[in-house]
Amino acid sequence: MRILIIGSILCWFCLAKDNVPIIVTPPVLRLNSTNTIFITPLHRVNGPADIKVKVHELLQNGNYQTEYRHAKGKISGHAHPVSFKVNNDAIEANLTVTVSGHVEQQIRLLVAPDLRTIYLKTDKGFYKAGETINLRSVPITINGEIYVGQIEYALVNPDGFELTKHVVSAPNTPLSLTFDLPEHLFYGEWQIKARPINSQNQPLLNFAVSFQVTDYALPPFVLDFQILDGDSMTETKLTANAHYFHGGLVSGSVTLNCFDPDSQTPHEKQLHQPLLVGEVGGFDI
Ligand SMILES: *[C@@H]1O[C@H](CO)[C@@H](O)[C@H](O)[C@H]1NC(C)=O
Ligand SMILES: *[C@@H]1O[C@H](CO)[C@@H](O)[C@H](O)[C@H]1NC(C)=O
């Protein structure tokens, strides 16, 4: 009798300690997406194993949703995938994994939007007060598709204060958004932040693009021309060139007034020519 009791205690011990299937899960479950976990029944348990997975999700409205997945007669020592879809409104999920001949396992997992990254690009690197920022945004899922859930975009000043927010249900295409900078503001590094809604606590799902807001004055214009002995005074090539301090070429139009300082009668000629970005204008005088 004593041997029997000791034997059964030992067996309970080995069941509790050792007959635990190997379960590999992702770090977080992705919302509104198919998630896969891998379950390996142990070799030492005789015969094929039956696997049962219960997915118990808490939803935003306080209700629960339960799903079951069954896989029968699975070979021990091999990893068997079990896939299930997580509800878009889930807040958390508990998995109960039951493998015949093994101890039942409970796993609590966090859930997160199925988002790998949000590409963000502003039309310029420098802005001045009152200007409009054009933003392009492409949210990408783990599988490299365009994310379709809601995303919050916020304009953030150099003190980290969020001024304007837009919540956008991302369509299935790259997104264009505009933000108007205030007329009175702090100069420095500004940002537009993007994150899927309800994910403020997950820094890995917060993305941002930075740009400078400065008081940029019109840069100096450089006029370049040369008149050599014998050159025609009426046809001199002249180059007008202007760069912003951040390096880009100034676009717009240029007006040149030419006059002869020695002449008694003022002789003025006005030249007007539009300049394109990346081009340097040439004028005939
Ligand atoms: C998951 O398990 C934890 C701890 O056992 C429990 O507090 C929580 O309510 C469970 N959540 C769900 C969705 O079942
Ligand atoms: C959930 O995913 C499906 C595609 O699997 C998509 O059509 C649907 O818009 C998504 N729903 C939300 C709320 O993201």
PDB file of C-alpha atoms and ligand atoms in Angstrom:
ATOM      1  CA  MET A   1       0.000   0.000   0.000  1.00  0.00           C
ATOM      2  CA  ARG A   2       2.778   2.363   0.944  1.00  0.00           C
ATOM      3  CA  ILE A   3       4.600   1.547  -2.312  1.00  0.00           C
ATOM      4  CA  LEU A   4       1.449   2.241  -4.287  1.00  0.00           C
ATOM      5  CA  ILE A   5       1.010   5.650  -2.658  1.00  0.00           C
ATOM      6  CA  ILE A   6       4.645   6.568  -3.250  1.00  0.00           C
ATOM      7  CA  GLY A   7       4.378   5.323  -6.826  1.00  0.00           C
ATOM      8  CA  SER A   8       1.315   7.391  -7.590  1.00  0.00           C
ATOM      9  CA  ILE A   9       2.841  10.508  -6.049  1.00  0.00           C
ATOM     10  CA  LEU A  10       5.936  10.057  -8.208  1.00  0.00           C
ATOM     11  CA  CYS A  11       3.856   9.582 -11.308  1.00  0.00           C
ATOM     12  CA  TRP A  12       1.803  12.673 -10.587  1.00  0.00           C
ATOM     13  CA  PHE A  13       5.073  14.505 -10.122  1.00  0.00           C
ATOM     14  CA  CYS A  14       6.492  13.334 -13.445  1.00  0.00           C
ATOM     15  CA  LEU A  15       3.234  14.179 -15.234  1.00  0.00           C
ATOM     16  CA  ALA A  16       3.173  17.642 -13.727  1.00  0.00           C
ATOM     17  CA  LYS A  17       6.838  18.382 -14.263  1.00  0.00           C
ATOM     18  CA  ASP A  18       7.683  16.672 -17.488  1.00  0.00           C
ATOM     19  CA  ASN A  19       4.727  15.968 -19.730  1.00  0.00           C
ATOM     20  CA  VAL A  20       4.500  19.511 -20.899  1.00  0.00           C
ATOM     21  CA  PRO A  21       4.257  19.946 -24.664  1.00  0.00           C
ATOM     22  CA  ILE A  22       6.607  22.460 -26.277  1.00  0.00           C
ATOM     23  CA  ILE A  23       4.544  25.467 -27.340  1.00  0.00           C
ATOM     24  CA  VAL A  24       6.007  28.269 -29.433  1.00  0.00           C
ATOM     25  CA  THR A  25       3.924  31.432 -29.668  1.00  0.00           C
ATOM     26  CA  PRO A  26       4.565  34.847 -31.240  1.00  0.00           C
ATOM     27  CA  PRO A  27       5.394  37.591 -28.684  1.00  0.00           C
ATOM     28  CA  VAL A  28       2.020  39.240 -29.343  1.00  0.00           C
ATOM     29  CA  LEU A  29      -1.036  38.149 -31.283  1.00  0.00           C
ATOM     30  CA  ARG A  30      -1.932  40.290 -34.275  1.00  0.00           C
ATOM     31  CA  LEU A  31      -5.449  41.695 -34.408  1.00  0.00           C
ATOM     32  CA  ASN A  32      -7.756  40.921 -37.328  1.00  0.00           C
ATOM     33  CA  SER A  33      -5.146  38.557 -38.647  1.00  0.00           C
ATOM     34  CA  THR A  34      -4.365  34.851 -38.716  1.00  0.00           C
ATOM     35  CA  ASN A  35      -1.920  33.874 -35.976  1.00  0.00           C
ATOM     36  CA  THR A  36      -0.068  30.568 -35.785  1.00  0.00           C
ATOM     37  CA  ILE A  37       1.379  28.763 -32.786  1.00  0.00           C
ATOM     38  CA  PHE A  38       3.448  25.564 -32.929  1.00  0.00           C
ATOM     39  CA  ILE A  39       2.805  22.654 -30.564  1.00  0.00           C
ATOM     40  CA  THR A  40       5.190  19.715 -30.176  1.00  0.00           C
ATOM     41  CA  PRO A  41       3.920  16.689 -28.212  1.00  0.00           C
ATOM     42  CA  LEU A  42       6.712  14.845 -26.370  1.00  0.00           C
ATOM     43  CA  HIS A  43       8.268  11.633 -27.717  1.00  0.00           C
ATOM     44  CA  ARG A  44       7.927   9.768 -24.491  1.00  0.00           C
ATOM     45  CA  VAL A  45       4.138   9.918 -24.612  1.00  0.00           C
ATOM     46  CA  ASN A  46       3.042   6.840 -26.518  1.00  0.00           C
ATOM     47  CA  GLY A  47       1.146   7.057 -29.748  1.00  0.00           C
ATOM     48  CA  PRO A  48      -0.117  10.069 -31.713  1.00  0.00           C
ATOM     49  CA  ALA A  49      -1.467  12.951 -29.675  1.00  0.00           C
ATOM     50  CA  ASP A  50      -4.708  14.878 -29.974  1.00  0.00           C
ATOM     51  CA  ILE A  51      -4.268  18.644 -29.725  1.00  0.00           C
ATOM     52  CA  LYS A  52      -6.976  21.052 -28.626  1.00  0.00           C
ATOM     53  CA  VAL A  53      -6.479  24.823 -28.447  1.00  0.00           C
ATOM     54  CA  LYS A  54      -9.039  27.110 -26.826  1.00  0.00           C
ATOM     55  CA  VAL A  55      -8.652  30.801 -27.678  1.00  0.00           C
ATOM     56  CA  HIS A  56     -10.450  32.996 -25.161  1.00  0.00           C
ATOM     57  CA  GLU A  57     -10.483  36.701 -26.066  1.00  0.00           C
ATOM     58  CA  LEU A  58     -11.626  39.681 -24.034  1.00  0.00           C
ATOM     59  CA  LEU A  59     -13.226  42.239 -26.378  1.00  0.00           C
ATOM     60  CA  GLN A  60     -13.392  46.037 -26.059  1.00  0.00           C
ATOM     61  CA  ASN A  61     -17.123  45.914 -25.223  1.00  0.00           C
ATOM     62  CA  GLY A  62     -16.411  43.649 -22.216  1.00  0.00           C
ATOM     63  CA  ASN A  63     -17.730  40.486 -23.872  1.00  0.00           C
ATOM     64  CA  TYR A  64     -15.694  37.345 -24.404  1.00  0.00           C
ATOM     65  CA  GLN A  65     -15.230  35.339 -27.560  1.00  0.00           C
ATOM     66  CA  THR A  66     -14.134  31.718 -27.551  1.00  0.00           C
ATOM     67  CA  GLU A  67     -12.813  29.667 -30.440  1.00  0.00           C
ATOM     68  CA  TYR A  68     -11.565  26.098 -30.550  1.00  0.00           C
ATOM     69  CA  ARG A  69      -9.081  24.395 -32.824  1.00  0.00           C
ATOM     70  CA  HIS A  70      -8.645  20.609 -32.928  1.00  0.00           C
ATOM     71  CA  ALA A  71      -5.914  18.511 -34.488  1.00  0.00           C
ATOM     72  CA  LYS A  72      -6.198  14.774 -34.071  1.00  0.00           C
ATOM     73  CA  GLY A  73      -3.542  12.025 -34.221  1.00  0.00           C
ATOM     74  CA  LYS A  74      -0.437  14.230 -34.387  1.00  0.00           C
ATOM     75  CA  ILE A  75       3.005  12.590 -34.316  1.00  0.00           C
ATOM     76  CA  SER A  76       5.056  13.159 -31.181  1.00  0.00           C
ATOM     77  CA  GLY A  77       8.326  15.004 -31.523  1.00  0.00           C
ATOM     78  CA  HIS A  78       7.119  17.153 -34.450  1.00  0.00           C
ATOM     79  CA  ALA A  79       5.955  20.751 -34.327  1.00  0.00           C
ATOM     80  CA  HIS A  80       2.350  21.074 -35.456  1.00  0.00           C
ATOM     81  CA  PRO A  81       1.054  24.501 -36.507  1.00  0.00           C
ATOM     82  CA  VAL A  82      -2.322  25.625 -35.178  1.00  0.00           C
ATOM     83  CA  SER A  83      -3.763  28.799 -36.703  1.00  0.00           C
ATOM     84  CA  PHE A  84      -6.629  31.011 -35.588  1.00  0.00           C
ATOM     85  CA  LYS A  85      -7.865  34.526 -36.303  1.00  0.00           C
ATOM     86  CA  VAL A  86      -7.949  37.103 -33.526  1.00  0.00           C
ATOM     87  CA  ASN A  87     -10.938  39.461 -33.396  1.00  0.00           C
ATOM     88  CA  ASN A  88     -10.223  43.068 -34.377  1.00  0.00           C
ATOM     89  CA  ASP A  89     -11.673  44.300 -31.045  1.00  0.00           C
ATOM     90  CA  ALA A  90      -9.713  41.941 -28.788  1.00  0.00           C
ATOM     91  CA  ILE A  91      -7.851  43.447 -25.808  1.00  0.00           C
ATOM     92  CA  GLU A  92      -6.163  40.265 -24.625  1.00  0.00           C
ATOM     93  CA  ALA A  93      -6.287  36.549 -25.285  1.00  0.00           C
ATOM     94  CA  ASN A  94      -5.712  33.441 -23.198  1.00  0.00           C
ATOM     95  CA  LEU A  95      -4.827  30.184 -24.876  1.00  0.00           C
ATOM     96  CA  THR A  96      -5.555  26.845 -23.254  1.00  0.00           C
ATOM     97  CA  VAL A  97      -3.567  24.086 -24.950  1.00  0.00           C
ATOM     98  CA  THR A  98      -4.624  20.514 -24.218  1.00  0.00           C
ATOM     99  CA  VAL A  99      -2.506  17.702 -25.658  1.00  0.00           C
ATOM    100  CA  SER A 100      -3.554  14.132 -24.813  1.00  0.00           C
ATOM    101  CA  GLY A 101      -1.145  12.564 -22.318  1.00  0.00           C
ATOM    102  CA  HIS A 102       0.242  15.985 -21.368  1.00  0.00           C
ATOM    103  CA  VAL A 103      -0.510  18.566 -18.747  1.00  0.00           C
ATOM    104  CA  GLU A 104      -2.891  21.307 -19.904  1.00  0.00           C
ATOM    105  CA  GLN A 105      -1.141  24.661 -20.502  1.00  0.00           C
ATOM    106  CA  GLN A 106      -2.492  28.185 -20.048  1.00  0.00           C
ATOM    107  CA  ILE A 107      -0.815  31.021 -21.939  1.00  0.00           C
ATOM    108  CA  ARG A 108      -1.771  34.664 -21.635  1.00  0.00           C
ATOM    109  CA  LEU A 109      -0.829  36.776 -24.654  1.00  0.00           C
ATOM    110  CA  LEU A 110      -0.986  40.452 -25.481  1.00  0.00           C
ATOM    111  CA  VAL A 111      -2.594  41.551 -28.718  1.00  0.00           C
ATOM    112  CA  ALA A 112      -1.472  44.352 -31.042  1.00  0.00           C
ATOM    113  CA  PRO A 113      -2.481  45.794 -34.407  1.00  0.00           C
ATOM    114  CA  ASP A 114      -0.997  43.896 -37.335  1.00  0.00           C
ATOM    115  CA  LEU A 115       1.436  46.657 -38.201  1.00  0.00           C
ATOM    116  CA  ARG A 116       5.115  46.359 -39.044  1.00  0.00           C
ATOM    117  CA  THR A 117       5.794  50.015 -39.794  1.00  0.00           C
ATOM    118  CA  ILE A 118       4.288  53.278 -40.995  1.00  0.00           C
ATOM    119  CA  TYR A 119       6.389  54.979 -43.679  1.00  0.00           C
ATOM    120  CA  LEU A 120       6.062  58.741 -43.287  1.00  0.00           C
ATOM    121  CA  LYS A 121       7.381  61.405 -45.655  1.00  0.00           C
ATOM    122  CA  THR A 122       6.902  65.161 -45.644  1.00  0.00           C
ATOM    123  CA  ASP A 123       7.155  67.164 -48.881  1.00  0.00           C
ATOM    124  CA  LYS A 124      10.004  69.280 -47.444  1.00  0.00           C
ATOM    125  CA  GLY A 125      12.583  69.165 -44.684  1.00  0.00           C
ATOM    126  CA  PHE A 126      12.179  72.837 -43.704  1.00  0.00           C
ATOM    127  CA  TYR A 127       9.015  74.857 -43.155  1.00  0.00           C
ATOM    128  CA  LYS A 128       8.191  78.313 -41.922  1.00  0.00           C
ATOM    129  CA  ALA A 129       5.369  79.462 -39.666  1.00  0.00           C
ATOM    130  CA  GLY A 130       1.917  79.205 -41.266  1.00  0.00           C
ATOM    131  CA  GLU A 131       3.015  76.824 -43.999  1.00  0.00           C
ATOM    132  CA  THR A 132       1.157  73.651 -44.947  1.00  0.00           C
ATOM    133  CA  ILE A 133       2.894  70.310 -44.552  1.00  0.00           C
ATOM    134  CA  ASN A 134       1.978  67.641 -47.073  1.00  0.00           C
ATOM    135  CA  LEU A 135       2.454  64.199 -45.598  1.00  0.00           C
ATOM    136  CA  ARG A 136       2.482  60.836 -47.369  1.00  0.00           C
ATOM    137  CA  SER A 137       1.929  57.769 -45.231  1.00  0.00           C
ATOM    138  CA  VAL A 138       2.068  54.062 -46.014  1.00  0.00           C
ATOM    139  CA  PRO A 139       1.211  51.699 -43.139  1.00  0.00           C
ATOM    140  CA  ILE A 140       2.520  48.168 -43.739  1.00  0.00           C
ATOM    141  CA  THR A 141       1.396  44.913 -42.076  1.00  0.00           C
ATOM    142  CA  ILE A 142       3.730  42.137 -40.919  1.00  0.00           C
ATOM    143  CA  ASN A 143       3.116  40.378 -44.259  1.00  0.00           C
ATOM    144  CA  GLY A 144       3.997  43.498 -46.253  1.00  0.00           C
ATOM    145  CA  GLU A 145       0.447  44.457 -47.227  1.00  0.00           C
ATOM    146  CA  ILE A 146      -1.122  47.857 -46.666  1.00  0.00           C
ATOM    147  CA  TYR A 147      -2.676  48.090 -43.203  1.00  0.00           C
ATOM    148  CA  VAL A 148      -6.367  49.017 -43.269  1.00  0.00           C
ATOM    149  CA  GLY A 149      -7.116  49.865 -39.601  1.00  0.00           C
ATOM    150  CA  GLN A 150      -7.471  53.319 -38.036  1.00  0.00           C
ATOM    151  CA  ILE A 151      -4.346  55.410 -37.510  1.00  0.00           C
ATOM    152  CA  GLU A 152      -3.943  58.565 -35.471  1.00  0.00           C
ATOM    153  CA  TYR A 153      -1.608  61.291 -36.805  1.00  0.00           C
ATOM    154  CA  ALA A 154      -0.451  64.114 -34.539  1.00  0.00           C
ATOM    155  CA  LEU A 155       1.516  67.304 -35.212  1.00  0.00           C
ATOM    156  CA  VAL A 156       4.021  67.674 -32.364  1.00  0.00           C
ATOM    157  CA  ASN A 157       5.949  70.855 -31.490  1.00  0.00           C
ATOM    158  CA  PRO A 158       9.583  70.903 -30.187  1.00  0.00           C
ATOM    159  CA  ASP A 159       8.303  70.685 -26.591  1.00  0.00           C
ATOM    160  CA  GLY A 160       6.516  67.404 -27.370  1.00  0.00           C
ATOM    161  CA  PHE A 161       3.079  69.034 -27.237  1.00  0.00           C
ATOM    162  CA  GLU A 162       0.532  67.535 -29.680  1.00  0.00           C
ATOM    163  CA  LEU A 163      -1.248  70.340 -31.529  1.00  0.00           C
ATOM    164  CA  THR A 164      -3.392  68.841 -34.267  1.00  0.00           C
ATOM    165  CA  LYS A 165      -4.644  65.291 -34.533  1.00  0.00           C
ATOM    166  CA  HIS A 166      -6.279  63.420 -37.376  1.00  0.00           C
ATOM    167  CA  VAL A 167      -7.702  59.924 -37.023  1.00  0.00           C
ATOM    168  CA  VAL A 168      -7.826  58.277 -40.414  1.00  0.00           C
ATOM    169  CA  SER A 169      -9.239  54.944 -41.453  1.00  0.00           C
ATOM    170  CA  ALA A 170      -6.394  54.035 -43.737  1.00  0.00           C
ATOM    171  CA  PRO A 171      -7.702  53.157 -47.179  1.00  0.00           C
ATOM    172  CA  ASN A 172      -6.046  50.401 -49.129  1.00  0.00           C
ATOM    173  CA  THR A 173      -3.653  52.888 -50.783  1.00  0.00           C
ATOM    174  CA  PRO A 174      -0.905  55.272 -49.659  1.00  0.00           C
ATOM    175  CA  LEU A 175      -2.434  58.158 -47.786  1.00  0.00           C
ATOM    176  CA  SER A 176      -1.996  61.929 -48.244  1.00  0.00           C
ATOM    177  CA  LEU A 177      -2.642  64.283 -45.350  1.00  0.00           C
ATOM    178  CA  THR A 178      -2.041  67.982 -44.739  1.00  0.00           C
ATOM    179  CA  PHE A 179      -1.168  69.807 -41.520  1.00  0.00           C
ATOM    180  CA  ASP A 180      -1.181  73.597 -41.199  1.00  0.00           C
ATOM    181  CA  LEU A 181       1.575  75.028 -39.051  1.00  0.00           C
ATOM    182  CA  PRO A 182       0.416  77.857 -36.751  1.00  0.00           C
ATOM    183  CA  GLU A 183       1.415  81.450 -37.573  1.00  0.00           C
ATOM    184  CA  HIS A 184       2.989  81.851 -34.141  1.00  0.00           C
ATOM    185  CA  LEU A 185       5.106  78.945 -33.061  1.00  0.00           C
ATOM    186  CA  PHE A 186       8.361  77.741 -31.573  1.00  0.00           C
ATOM    187  CA  TYR A 187      11.158  77.184 -34.056  1.00  0.00           C
ATOM    188  CA  GLY A 188      13.077  73.922 -33.931  1.00  0.00           C
ATOM    189  CA  GLU A 189      12.512  70.280 -34.661  1.00  0.00           C
ATOM    190  CA  TRP A 190       8.868  69.397 -35.148  1.00  0.00           C
ATOM    191  CA  GLN A 191       7.378  65.950 -35.741  1.00  0.00           C
ATOM    192  CA  ILE A 192       4.364  64.200 -37.101  1.00  0.00           C
ATOM    193  CA  LYS A 193       3.674  61.063 -35.102  1.00  0.00           C
ATOM    194  CA  ALA A 194       1.575  58.151 -36.317  1.00  0.00           C
ATOM    195  CA  ARG A 195       0.228  55.207 -34.356  1.00  0.00           C
ATOM    196  CA  PRO A 196      -2.634  52.787 -34.676  1.00  0.00           C
ATOM    197  CA  ILE A 197      -5.424  53.869 -32.331  1.00  0.00           C
ATOM    198  CA  ASN A 198      -5.474  52.326 -28.834  1.00  0.00           C
ATOM    199  CA  SER A 199      -1.757  51.603 -28.906  1.00  0.00           C
ATOM    200  CA  GLN A 200      -0.271  54.541 -26.948  1.00  0.00           C
ATOM    201  CA  ASN A 201       1.324  52.132 -24.499  1.00  0.00           C
ATOM    202  CA  GLN A 202       3.197  50.230 -27.160  1.00  0.00           C
ATOM    203  CA  PRO A 203       6.255  52.246 -28.161  1.00  0.00           C
ATOM    204  CA  LEU A 204       7.075  49.803 -30.965  1.00  0.00           C
ATOM    205  CA  LEU A 205       3.887  50.906 -32.734  1.00  0.00           C
ATOM    206  CA  ASN A 206       4.649  54.626 -32.547  1.00  0.00           C
ATOM    207  CA  PHE A 207       6.259  56.086 -35.662  1.00  0.00           C
ATOM    208  CA  ALA A 208       7.386  59.635 -36.438  1.00  0.00           C
ATOM    209  CA  VAL A 209       8.912  61.892 -39.070  1.00  0.00           C
ATOM    210  CA  SER A 210      10.899  65.010 -38.101  1.00  0.00           C
ATOM    211  CA  PHE A 211      11.378  68.317 -39.890  1.00  0.00           C
ATOM    212  CA  GLN A 212      12.668  71.782 -39.045  1.00  0.00           C
ATOM    213  CA  VAL A 213      10.556  74.862 -38.634  1.00  0.00           C
ATOM    214  CA  THR A 214      12.680  77.977 -39.022  1.00  0.00           C
ATOM    215  CA  ASP A 215      12.326  81.639 -39.817  1.00  0.00           C
ATOM    216  CA  TYR A 216      13.873  81.398 -43.202  1.00  0.00           C
ATOM    217  CA  ALA A 217      14.543  84.707 -44.863  1.00  0.00           C
ATOM    218  CA  LEU A 218      14.992  85.059 -48.617  1.00  0.00           C
ATOM    219  CA  PRO A 219      18.586  84.011 -49.324  1.00  0.00           C
ATOM    220  CA  PRO A 220      21.024  86.290 -51.157  1.00  0.00           C
ATOM    221  CA  PHE A 221      20.889  86.204 -54.942  1.00  0.00           C
ATOM    222  CA  VAL A 222      24.181  85.824 -56.749  1.00  0.00           C
ATOM    223  CA  LEU A 223      24.507  87.470 -60.135  1.00  0.00           C
ATOM    224  CA  ASP A 224      27.318  86.244 -62.292  1.00  0.00           C
ATOM    225  CA  PHE A 225      28.432  87.871 -65.523  1.00  0.00           C
ATOM    226  CA  GLN A 226      31.549  88.856 -67.322  1.00  0.00           C
ATOM    227  CA  ILE A 227      32.140  91.449 -69.975  1.00  0.00           C
ATOM    228  CA  LEU A 228      35.434  91.211 -71.819  1.00  0.00           C
ATOM    229  CA  ASP A 229      37.048  93.761 -74.116  1.00  0.00           C
ATOM    230  CA  GLY A 230      35.326  93.671 -77.418  1.00  0.00           C
ATOM    231  CA  ASP A 231      32.195  91.917 -76.161  1.00  0.00           C
ATOM    232  CA  SER A 232      28.910  93.192 -77.394  1.00  0.00           C
ATOM    233  CA  MET A 233      27.401  95.383 -74.667  1.00  0.00           C
ATOM    234  CA  THR A 234      23.907  94.486 -75.672  1.00  0.00           C
ATOM    235  CA  GLU A 235      24.162  90.727 -75.392  1.00  0.00           C
ATOM    236  CA  THR A 236      25.786  89.744 -72.137  1.00  0.00           C
ATOM    237  CA  LYS A 237      24.967  86.395 -70.578  1.00  0.00           C
ATOM    238  CA  LEU A 238      24.106  86.714 -66.944  1.00  0.00           C
ATOM    239  CA  THR A 239      23.358  84.035 -64.425  1.00  0.00           C
ATOM    240  CA  ALA A 240      21.098  84.542 -61.395  1.00  0.00           C
ATOM    241  CA  ASN A 241      21.451  81.940 -58.727  1.00  0.00           C
ATOM    242  CA  ALA A 242      20.013  81.557 -55.213  1.00  0.00           C
ATOM    243  CA  HIS A 243      20.124  78.710 -52.725  1.00  0.00           C
ATOM    244  CA  TYR A 244      18.174  78.333 -49.532  1.00  0.00           C
ATOM    245  CA  PHE A 245      20.342  77.883 -46.463  1.00  0.00           C
ATOM    246  CA  HIS A 246      19.383  74.218 -46.368  1.00  0.00           C
ATOM    247  CA  GLY A 247      20.760  73.754 -49.880  1.00  0.00           C
ATOM    248  CA  GLY A 248      17.686  73.662 -52.172  1.00  0.00           C
ATOM    249  CA  LEU A 249      17.481  76.020 -55.162  1.00  0.00           C
ATOM    250  CA  VAL A 250      15.043  78.894 -54.919  1.00  0.00           C
ATOM    251  CA  SER A 251      12.204  78.617 -57.383  1.00  0.00           C
ATOM    252  CA  GLY A 252      10.114  81.550 -58.570  1.00  0.00           C
ATOM    253  CA  SER A 253      10.825  84.469 -60.857  1.00  0.00           C
ATOM    254  CA  VAL A 254      13.568  87.030 -61.035  1.00  0.00           C
ATOM    255  CA  THR A 255      13.399  90.612 -62.172  1.00  0.00           C
ATOM    256  CA  LEU A 256      16.593  92.431 -63.065  1.00  0.00           C
ATOM    257  CA  ASN A 257      16.873  96.161 -63.535  1.00  0.00           C
ATOM    258  CA  CYS A 258      19.852  97.246 -65.617  1.00  0.00           C
ATOM    259  CA  PHE A 259      20.991 100.797 -65.972  1.00  0.00           C
ATOM    260  CA  ASP A 260      24.077 102.715 -67.005  1.00  0.00           C
ATOM    261  CA  PRO A 261      25.405 104.815 -64.052  1.00  0.00           C
ATOM    262  CA  ASP A 262      27.427 107.123 -66.341  1.00  0.00           C
ATOM    263  CA  SER A 263      24.624 107.947 -68.669  1.00  0.00           C
ATOM    264  CA  GLN A 264      22.967 111.371 -68.232  1.00  0.00           C
ATOM    265  CA  THR A 265      19.631 110.090 -69.329  1.00  0.00           C
ATOM    266  CA  PRO A 266      18.647 107.100 -67.247  1.00  0.00           C
ATOM    267  CA  HIS A 267      18.582 104.092 -69.453  1.00  0.00           C
ATOM    268  CA  GLU A 268      16.844 101.185 -67.724  1.00  0.00           C
ATOM    269  CA  LYS A 269      16.012  97.800 -69.000  1.00  0.00           C
ATOM    270  CA  GLN A 270      13.862  95.396 -67.075  1.00  0.00           C
ATOM    271  CA  LEU A 271      14.276  91.668 -67.482  1.00  0.00           C
ATOM    272  CA  HIS A 272      11.865  89.184 -66.082  1.00  0.00           C
ATOM    273  CA  GLN A 273      12.235  85.469 -66.221  1.00  0.00           C
ATOM    274  CA  PRO A 274      10.739  82.586 -64.276  1.00  0.00           C
ATOM    275  CA  LEU A 275      13.224  80.200 -62.731  1.00  0.00           C
ATOM    276  CA  LEU A 276      12.457  76.564 -62.234  1.00  0.00           C
ATOM    277  CA  VAL A 277      13.631  74.506 -59.297  1.00  0.00           C
ATOM    278  CA  GLY A 278      17.035  73.046 -60.033  1.00  0.00           C
ATOM    279  CA  GLU A 279      17.649  75.463 -62.904  1.00  0.00           C
ATOM    280  CA  VAL A 280      19.804  78.483 -63.161  1.00  0.00           C
ATOM    281  CA  GLY A 281      18.431  81.289 -65.288  1.00  0.00           C
ATOM    282  CA  GLY A 282      20.378  82.936 -68.086  1.00  0.00           C
ATOM    283  CA  PHE A 283      19.487  86.427 -69.241  1.00  0.00           C
ATOM    284  CA  ASP A 284      20.392  88.314 -72.323  1.00  0.00           C
ATOM    285  CA  ILE A 285      21.042  91.966 -71.597  1.00  0.00           C
TER     286      ILE A 285
HETATM  287  C1  LIG B   1      -6.669  35.389 -18.845  1.00  0.00           C
HETATM  288  O1  LIG B   1      -6.111  34.839 -17.658  1.00  0.00           O
HETATM  289  C2  LIG B   1      -5.916  35.753 -16.619  1.00  0.00           C
HETATM  290  C3  LIG B   1      -5.220  35.041 -15.477  1.00  0.00           C
HETATM  291  O2  LIG B   1      -5.568  33.739 -15.361  1.00  0.00           O
HETATM  292  C4  LIG B   1      -7.259  36.351 -16.210  1.00  0.00           C
HETATM  293  O3  LIG B   1      -7.088  37.299 -15.184  1.00  0.00           O
HETATM  294  C5  LIG B   1      -7.889  37.020 -17.427  1.00  0.00           C
HETATM  295  O4  LIG B   1      -9.157  37.525 -17.110  1.00  0.00           O
HETATM  296  C6  LIG B   1      -8.008  36.027 -18.561  1.00  0.00           C
HETATM  297  N1  LIG B   1      -8.489  36.707 -19.754  1.00  0.00           N
HETATM  298  C7  LIG B   1      -9.247  36.114 -20.682  1.00  0.00           C
HETATM  299  C8  LIG B   1      -9.570  36.925 -21.879  1.00  0.00           C
HETATM  300  O5  LIG B   1      -9.669  35.006 -20.562  1.00  0.00           O
HETATM  301  C1  LIG B   2      -9.925  42.932 -41.151  1.00  0.00           C
HETATM  302  O1  LIG B   2      -9.247  42.216 -42.190  1.00  0.00           O
HETATM  303  C2  LIG B   2      -9.966  42.112 -43.397  1.00  0.00           C
HETATM  304  C3  LIG B   2      -9.123  41.292 -44.359  1.00  0.00           C
HETATM  305  O2  LIG B   2      -8.750  40.106 -43.781  1.00  0.00           O
HETATM  306  C4  LIG B   2     -10.258  43.495 -43.950  1.00  0.00           C
HETATM  307  O3  LIG B   2     -11.009  43.399 -45.125  1.00  0.00           O
HETATM  308  C5  LIG B   2     -11.008  44.300 -42.909  1.00  0.00           C
HETATM  309  O4  LIG B   2     -11.183  45.612 -43.381  1.00  0.00           O
HETATM  310  C6  LIG B   2     -10.250  44.333 -41.608  1.00  0.00           C
HETATM  311  N1  LIG B   2     -11.029  45.038 -40.600  1.00  0.00           N
HETATM  312  C7  LIG B   2     -10.560  46.013 -39.860  1.00  0.00           C
HETATM  313  C8  LIG B   2     -11.534  46.666 -38.944  1.00  0.00           C
HETATM  314  O5  LIG B   2      -9.399  46.345 -39.882  1.00  0.00           O
END
